[in-house]
CSV table of C-alpha atoms in Angstrom, one decimal:
chain,number,residue,atom,x,y,z
O,1,MET,CA,30.6,48.2,134.4
O,2,ASN,CA,29.5,47.4,130.9
O,3,GLY,CA,26.0,47.6,129.4
O,4,PRO,CA,23.4,50.1,128.4
O,5,VAL,CA,23.5,52.1,131.7
O,6,ALA,CA,27.3,52.5,131.4
O,7,GLU,CA,27.0,53.5,127.7
O,8,ILE,CA,24.6,56.3,128.5
O,9,ARG,CA,26.5,57.5,131.5
O,10,THR,CA,29.7,57.6,129.4
O,11,ALA,CA,27.9,59.6,126.7
O,12,VAL,CA,26.6,62.1,129.2
O,13,ARG,CA,29.9,62.4,131.1
O,14,ARG,CA,31.7,63.1,127.8
O,15,PHE,CA,29.2,65.8,126.9
O,16,LEU,CA,29.5,67.5,130.4
O,17,ASP,CA,33.3,67.3,130.2
O,18,GLU,CA,33.3,69.1,126.9
O,19,VAL,CA,30.7,71.7,127.5
O,20,ARG,CA,31.1,72.3,131.3
O,21,PRO,CA,27.7,74.0,131.7
O,22,GLU,CA,27.0,76.1,134.8
O,23,HIS,CA,23.7,74.5,135.3
O,24,VAL,CA,21.9,71.5,133.8
O,25,THR,CA,18.2,70.9,133.2
O,26,VAL,CA,16.9,67.7,131.7
O,27,ALA,CA,13.8,67.8,129.5
O,28,VAL,CA,11.7,64.7,130.4
O,29,SER,CA,8.6,63.3,128.7
O,30,GLY,CA,8.3,60.1,130.6
O,31,GLY,CA,9.6,58.0,127.7
O,32,ALA,CA,12.6,55.8,127.8
O,33,ASP,CA,15.0,58.2,126.1
O,34,SER,CA,14.5,61.1,128.5
O,35,LEU,CA,14.2,59.0,131.6
O,36,ALA,CA,17.4,57.1,130.8
O,37,LEU,CA,19.1,60.5,130.3
O,38,ALA,CA,17.6,61.8,133.5
O,39,ALA,CA,18.9,58.8,135.4
O,40,ALA,CA,22.4,59.3,134.1
O,41,VAL,CA,22.4,63.0,134.9
O,42,ALA,CA,21.1,62.3,138.5
O,43,GLN,CA,24.1,60.0,139.0
O,44,LEU,CA,26.6,62.4,137.6
O,45,LEU,CA,25.1,65.7,138.8
O,46,PRO,CA,22.9,65.2,141.9
O,47,GLY,CA,20.6,68.2,142.4
O,48,ALA,CA,20.4,69.0,138.7
O,49,SER,CA,16.9,70.1,137.4
O,50,ALA,CA,14.3,68.3,135.3
O,51,VAL,CA,11.3,69.9,133.5
O,52,VAL,CA,8.3,67.9,132.2
O,53,VAL,CA,6.3,69.7,129.6
O,54,ASP,CA,2.6,68.9,129.6
O,55,HIS,CA,1.3,69.7,126.1
O,56,GLN,CA,-2.3,69.0,127.3
O,57,LEU,CA,-3.1,67.3,124.0
O,58,GLN,CA,-4.2,64.0,125.4
O,59,PRO,CA,-6.7,63.0,128.1
O,60,GLY,CA,-4.7,62.3,131.3
O,61,SER,CA,-1.6,64.2,130.1
O,62,GLY,CA,-1.4,66.0,133.4
O,63,ASP,CA,-1.2,62.7,135.3
O,64,VAL,CA,1.6,61.4,132.9
O,65,ALA,CA,3.5,64.6,133.5
O,66,LEU,CA,3.2,64.4,137.3
O,67,ARG,CA,4.3,60.8,137.3
O,68,ALA,CA,7.4,61.6,135.2
O,69,ALA,CA,8.2,64.5,137.5
O,70,GLN,CA,7.9,62.2,140.5
O,71,GLN,CA,10.2,59.7,138.9
O,72,CYS,CA,12.8,62.4,138.3
O,73,SER,CA,12.5,63.5,142.0
O,74,GLU,CA,13.0,59.9,143.1
O,75,LEU,CA,16.2,59.8,140.9
O,76,GLY,CA,17.5,62.9,142.8
O,77,LEU,CA,16.6,65.7,140.4
O,78,LEU,CA,14.7,68.9,141.2
O,79,ALA,CA,11.7,68.4,139.0
O,80,ARG,CA,8.7,70.5,138.0
O,81,VAL,CA,5.9,70.3,135.5
O,82,GLU,CA,5.4,73.0,132.9
O,83,PRO,CA,1.9,73.1,131.2
O,84,VAL,CA,1.8,74.7,127.8
O,85,SER,CA,-0.9,75.6,125.2
O,86,VAL,CA,-0.2,74.2,121.7
O,87,GLU,CA,-1.4,76.6,119.0
O,88,GLY,CA,-0.3,78.2,115.8
O,89,GLY,CA,0.3,77.1,112.2
O,90,GLY,CA,2.6,74.5,110.6
O,91,GLY,CA,0.8,71.4,111.8
O,92,PRO,CA,0.4,69.8,115.3
O,93,GLU,CA,4.0,68.5,115.4
O,94,ALA,CA,5.5,71.9,114.6
O,95,ALA,CA,3.2,73.7,117.0
O,96,ALA,CA,3.9,71.3,119.9
O,97,ARG,CA,7.6,71.6,119.2
O,98,LYS,CA,7.5,75.4,119.3
O,99,ALA,CA,5.5,75.4,122.6
O,100,ARG,CA,7.9,72.8,124.1
O,101,TYR,CA,11.1,74.7,123.3
O,102,ALA,CA,9.6,78.0,124.5
O,103,ALA,CA,8.8,76.4,127.9
O,104,LEU,CA,12.2,74.7,128.2
O,105,LYS,CA,14.4,77.6,127.2
O,106,PRO,CA,16.5,78.5,130.3
O,107,SER,CA,17.7,81.9,131.5
O,108,SER,CA,21.1,80.3,132.0
O,109,GLY,CA,22.8,76.9,131.6
O,110,VAL,CA,22.0,74.0,129.3
O,111,VAL,CA,18.9,72.0,128.7
O,112,LEU,CA,19.6,68.3,127.8
O,113,LEU,CA,17.3,66.6,125.3
O,114,GLY,CA,16.9,62.9,124.9
O,115,HIS,CA,17.3,62.7,121.2
O,116,THR,CA,19.0,59.5,120.1
O,117,LEU,CA,20.8,58.0,117.1
O,118,ASP,CA,17.4,56.9,115.7
O,119,ASP,CA,16.0,60.4,116.0
O,120,GLN,CA,19.0,61.7,114.1
O,121,ALA,CA,18.5,59.2,111.3
O,122,GLU,CA,14.8,60.2,111.1
O,123,THR,CA,15.8,63.9,110.9
O,124,VAL,CA,18.2,63.2,108.0
O,125,LEU,CA,15.6,61.2,106.1
O,126,LEU,CA,13.1,64.0,106.6
O,127,GLY,CA,15.6,66.5,105.2
O,128,LEU,CA,16.4,64.3,102.2
O,129,GLY,CA,12.7,63.8,101.4
O,130,ARG,CA,11.8,67.5,101.7
O,131,GLY,CA,14.8,68.7,99.7
O,132,SER,CA,15.6,71.2,102.5
O,133,GLY,CA,19.3,71.6,101.7
O,134,PRO,CA,22.5,70.5,103.5
O,135,ARG,CA,21.7,72.1,106.8
O,136,SER,CA,18.6,69.9,107.2
O,137,ILE,CA,20.4,66.8,106.1
O,138,ALA,CA,23.2,67.6,108.6
O,139,GLY,CA,20.7,66.8,111.3
O,140,MET,CA,20.9,67.9,115.0
O,141,ARG,CA,24.0,69.2,116.7
O,142,THR,CA,25.2,67.6,120.0
O,143,PHE,CA,25.4,71.1,121.4
O,144,ASP,CA,23.5,74.1,120.0
O,145,ALA,CA,23.3,76.4,123.0
O,146,PRO,CA,21.3,76.2,125.1
O,147,TRP,CA,20.3,72.7,123.8
O,148,GLY,CA,22.4,69.7,124.5
O,149,ARG,CA,21.9,66.2,123.0
O,150,PRO,CA,24.4,63.9,124.6
O,151,LEU,CA,22.7,60.7,123.4
O,152,LEU,CA,22.9,61.3,119.6
O,153,GLY,CA,25.4,58.4,119.4
O,154,VAL,CA,23.2,56.1,121.5
O,155,SER,CA,20.4,54.0,120.0
O,156,ARG,CA,16.8,54.0,121.2
O,157,ALA,CA,17.1,50.3,122.0
O,158,VAL,CA,19.9,51.1,124.5
O,159,THR,CA,17.9,53.8,126.3
O,160,ARG,CA,15.0,51.3,126.7
O,161,ALA,CA,17.4,48.6,127.9
O,162,ALA,CA,18.9,51.1,130.4
O,163,CYS,CA,15.5,51.9,131.9
O,164,ALA,CA,14.7,48.2,132.2
O,165,GLU,CA,18.1,47.5,133.9
O,166,GLN,CA,17.4,50.2,136.5
O,167,GLY,CA,13.8,49.3,137.0
O,168,ILE,CA,12.5,52.5,135.6
O,169,GLU,CA,8.9,52.3,134.3
O,170,VAL,CA,8.5,54.2,131.0
O,171,TRP,CA,5.5,55.7,129.4
O,172,ASP,CA,4.9,55.0,125.7
O,173,ASP,CA,3.3,58.1,124.0
O,174,PRO,CA,0.3,56.9,121.9
O,175,HIS,CA,1.4,59.6,119.4
O,176,ASN,CA,4.5,57.6,118.7
O,177,ALA,CA,2.4,54.9,117.2
O,178,ASP,CA,0.0,57.2,115.2
O,179,PRO,CA,0.7,56.8,111.5
O,180,SER,CA,-0.8,60.2,110.8
O,181,PHE,CA,2.6,61.7,112.0
O,182,THR,CA,5.3,61.6,109.3
O,183,ARG,CA,8.0,60.7,111.8
O,184,VAL,CA,6.0,57.7,113.0
O,185,ARG,CA,5.8,56.3,109.5
O,186,LEU,CA,9.5,56.9,109.0
O,187,ARG,CA,10.2,55.0,112.2
O,188,THR,CA,7.9,52.1,111.7
O,189,GLU,CA,7.9,51.7,108.0
O,190,VAL,CA,10.7,53.4,106.1
O,191,LEU,CA,13.7,52.8,108.3
O,192,PRO,CA,12.9,49.1,109.0
O,193,LEU,CA,12.5,48.6,105.2
O,194,LEU,CA,15.9,50.3,104.6
O,195,GLU,CA,17.5,48.2,107.3
O,196,THR,CA,16.2,45.1,105.5
O,197,VAL,CA,17.1,46.1,102.0
O,198,LEU,CA,20.6,47.5,102.9
O,199,GLN,CA,21.3,44.7,105.4
O,200,GLY,CA,21.5,46.7,108.5
O,201,GLY,CA,23.4,49.7,109.9
O,202,VAL,CA,21.3,52.3,108.1
O,203,ALA,CA,20.6,54.5,111.2
O,204,SER,CA,24.3,54.7,112.0
O,205,SER,CA,25.2,55.4,108.4
O,206,LEU,CA,22.7,58.3,108.2
O,207,ALA,CA,24.1,59.7,111.5
O,208,ARG,CA,27.6,59.6,110.1
O,209,THR,CA,26.5,61.3,106.9
O,210,ALA,CA,24.9,64.0,109.1
O,211,ALA,CA,28.2,64.5,111.0
O,212,GLN,CA,30.2,64.8,107.8
O,213,LEU,CA,27.8,67.4,106.3
O,214,ARG,CA,27.9,69.4,109.6
O,215,GLU,CA,31.7,69.6,109.3
O,216,ASP,CA,31.4,70.8,105.6
O,217,CYS,CA,28.7,73.3,106.5
O,218,ASP,CA,30.7,74.7,109.4
O,219,ALA,CA,33.8,75.1,107.2
O,220,LEU,CA,31.8,77.0,104.5
O,221,ASP,CA,30.0,79.1,107.2
O,222,SER,CA,33.4,80.1,108.6
O,223,LEU,CA,34.6,81.2,105.1
O,224,ALA,CA,31.4,83.1,104.5
O,225,GLU,CA,32.0,85.2,107.6
O,226,ALA,CA,34.9,86.9,105.8
O,227,PHE,CA,32.4,88.5,103.4
O,228,ALA,CA,29.8,89.6,106.0
O,229,GLY,CA,31.1,93.1,106.5
O,230,ASP,CA,29.9,94.8,103.2
O,231,CYS,CA,27.1,92.5,102.1
O,232,CYS,CA,25.5,92.7,99.8
O,233,ALA,CA,27.5,94.4,97.1
O,234,VAL,CA,26.9,92.1,94.1
O,235,ASP,CA,30.4,92.5,92.6
O,236,ASP,CA,32.0,91.3,95.9
O,237,ILE,CA,30.1,88.0,95.9
O,238,ALA,CA,29.2,87.3,92.3
O,239,GLU,CA,32.3,85.2,91.6
O,240,LEU,CA,32.2,83.1,94.8
O,241,PRO,CA,31.2,79.5,94.5
O,242,ALA,CA,27.5,79.1,94.8
O,243,ALA,CA,27.5,77.3,98.1
O,244,LEU,CA,29.7,79.9,99.7
O,245,ARG,CA,27.8,82.8,98.1
O,246,ARG,CA,24.4,81.6,99.4
O,247,ARG,CA,25.9,81.3,102.9
O,248,VAL,CA,27.0,84.9,102.7
O,249,VAL,CA,23.5,86.0,101.6
O,250,ARG,CA,22.0,83.8,104.4
O,251,THR,CA,24.1,85.5,107.1
O,252,TRP,CA,23.2,88.9,105.8
O,253,LEU,CA,19.5,88.2,105.7
O,254,ILE,CA,19.5,86.8,109.2
O,255,ASP,CA,21.4,89.9,110.4
O,256,GLU,CA,18.7,92.0,108.7
O,257,GLY,CA,16.0,90.2,110.8
O,258,VAL,CA,14.6,87.8,108.1
O,259,PRO,CA,13.2,84.7,109.9
O,260,GLU,CA,12.7,81.1,108.8
O,261,LEU,CA,14.8,81.0,105.7
O,262,SER,CA,14.6,77.9,103.5
O,263,ASP,CA,16.9,76.6,100.8
O,264,SER,CA,14.3,77.8,98.2
O,265,HIS,CA,14.3,81.3,99.6
O,266,LEU,CA,18.0,81.5,99.4
O,267,ARG,CA,18.2,80.2,95.9
O,268,ARG,CA,15.6,82.8,94.7
O,269,VAL,CA,17.6,85.6,96.4
O,270,ASP,CA,20.8,84.2,94.9
O,271,SER,CA,19.3,84.4,91.4
O,272,LEU,CA,19.4,88.2,91.8
O,273,VAL,CA,23.1,87.8,91.8
O,274,SER,CA,23.8,84.8,89.6
O,275,GLU,CA,20.9,85.1,87.1
O,276,TRP,CA,20.3,88.8,87.0
O,277,ARG,CA,17.9,89.8,84.1
O,278,GLY,CA,16.3,92.9,85.7
O,279,GLN,CA,13.7,90.9,87.5
O,280,GLY,CA,11.7,92.1,90.5
O,281,GLY,CA,12.2,91.5,94.2
O,282,VAL,CA,12.0,88.2,96.1
O,283,TRP,CA,9.4,88.0,98.8
O,284,LEU,CA,10.5,86.4,102.1
O,285,PRO,CA,9.0,85.3,105.4
O,286,GLY,CA,8.4,88.0,108.0
O,287,GLY,CA,7.1,90.6,105.6
O,288,PHE,CA,10.4,91.3,103.8
O,289,VAL,CA,11.4,91.7,100.1
O,290,VAL,CA,14.9,91.6,98.7
O,291,ARG,CA,15.6,93.7,95.6
O,292,ARG,CA,18.7,94.5,93.5
O,293,ALA,CA,19.4,98.2,93.1
O,294,HIS,CA,22.5,100.0,92.0
O,295,GLY,CA,24.7,96.9,92.2
O,296,ARG,CA,23.6,95.9,95.7
O,297,LEU,CA,21.0,93.7,97.3
O,298,VAL,CA,18.6,95.6,99.5
O,299,VAL,CA,16.2,94.1,102.0
O,300,GLU,CA,13.0,96.1,102.8
O,301,PRO,CA,9.7,95.7,104.5
O,302,GLN,CA,7.0,94.7,102.1
O,303,SER,CA,4.9,97.6,101.1
């Protein structure tokens, strides 16, 4: 059997064969991507679970969530709705994402997300535009426990076609057409323009770039692990190439409990090694400061 349904089932089967999770839960929104994923999982793993997160941000969101859960049940999945409260800083997109991932995080097994090739391309463009460093441009991983993304090589057009082929009615989130969201403008304005100017294939090219960068990042991270034992003695890391040195520093800071490190944070800390002029400490998220003292980097709570 050829066609969109077969393409999605093949992608999901390949993921399951590689990861072999003890339990699978599908995160479902009611849109084409997650419902196409849910249908494939139901065929391959009857009795798997599905969770529909109700962000409660739009009128009628509870009805949409219940309908999506019912569709999952009809497909053969054990479905439930998980209402969440969206609050906190960083903007509505970030707050909703944080609430969603907290609700989805399992005690065991893997949660499958319906991110597609197009989502990957948007992520890479966001990273490029924000200058967030190679990790951001490297995009999303197919498997980053407990999160699985088997459809990163499948286009959004294929998931919609697969739902149509199976007679699955999809819900189109109004937020996905709201230009106040950066991703929406990337999706509806920037990517179509790039496709026209560069004569097609942009989303696939961005996804390939992300895959290549992930391989490079993984190799450098592996090399950085060899220096993790006695970090951070400045003499031990000062002569390392900058990309490797910053990874050593990043691993050390994470081990010390510093959260939400950005590329700019790492570069400022790295300047205590590479551009030392007796300057003061570098302030970091989570209430930490990094100083250089007696030939070492020291991380301390801010006083």
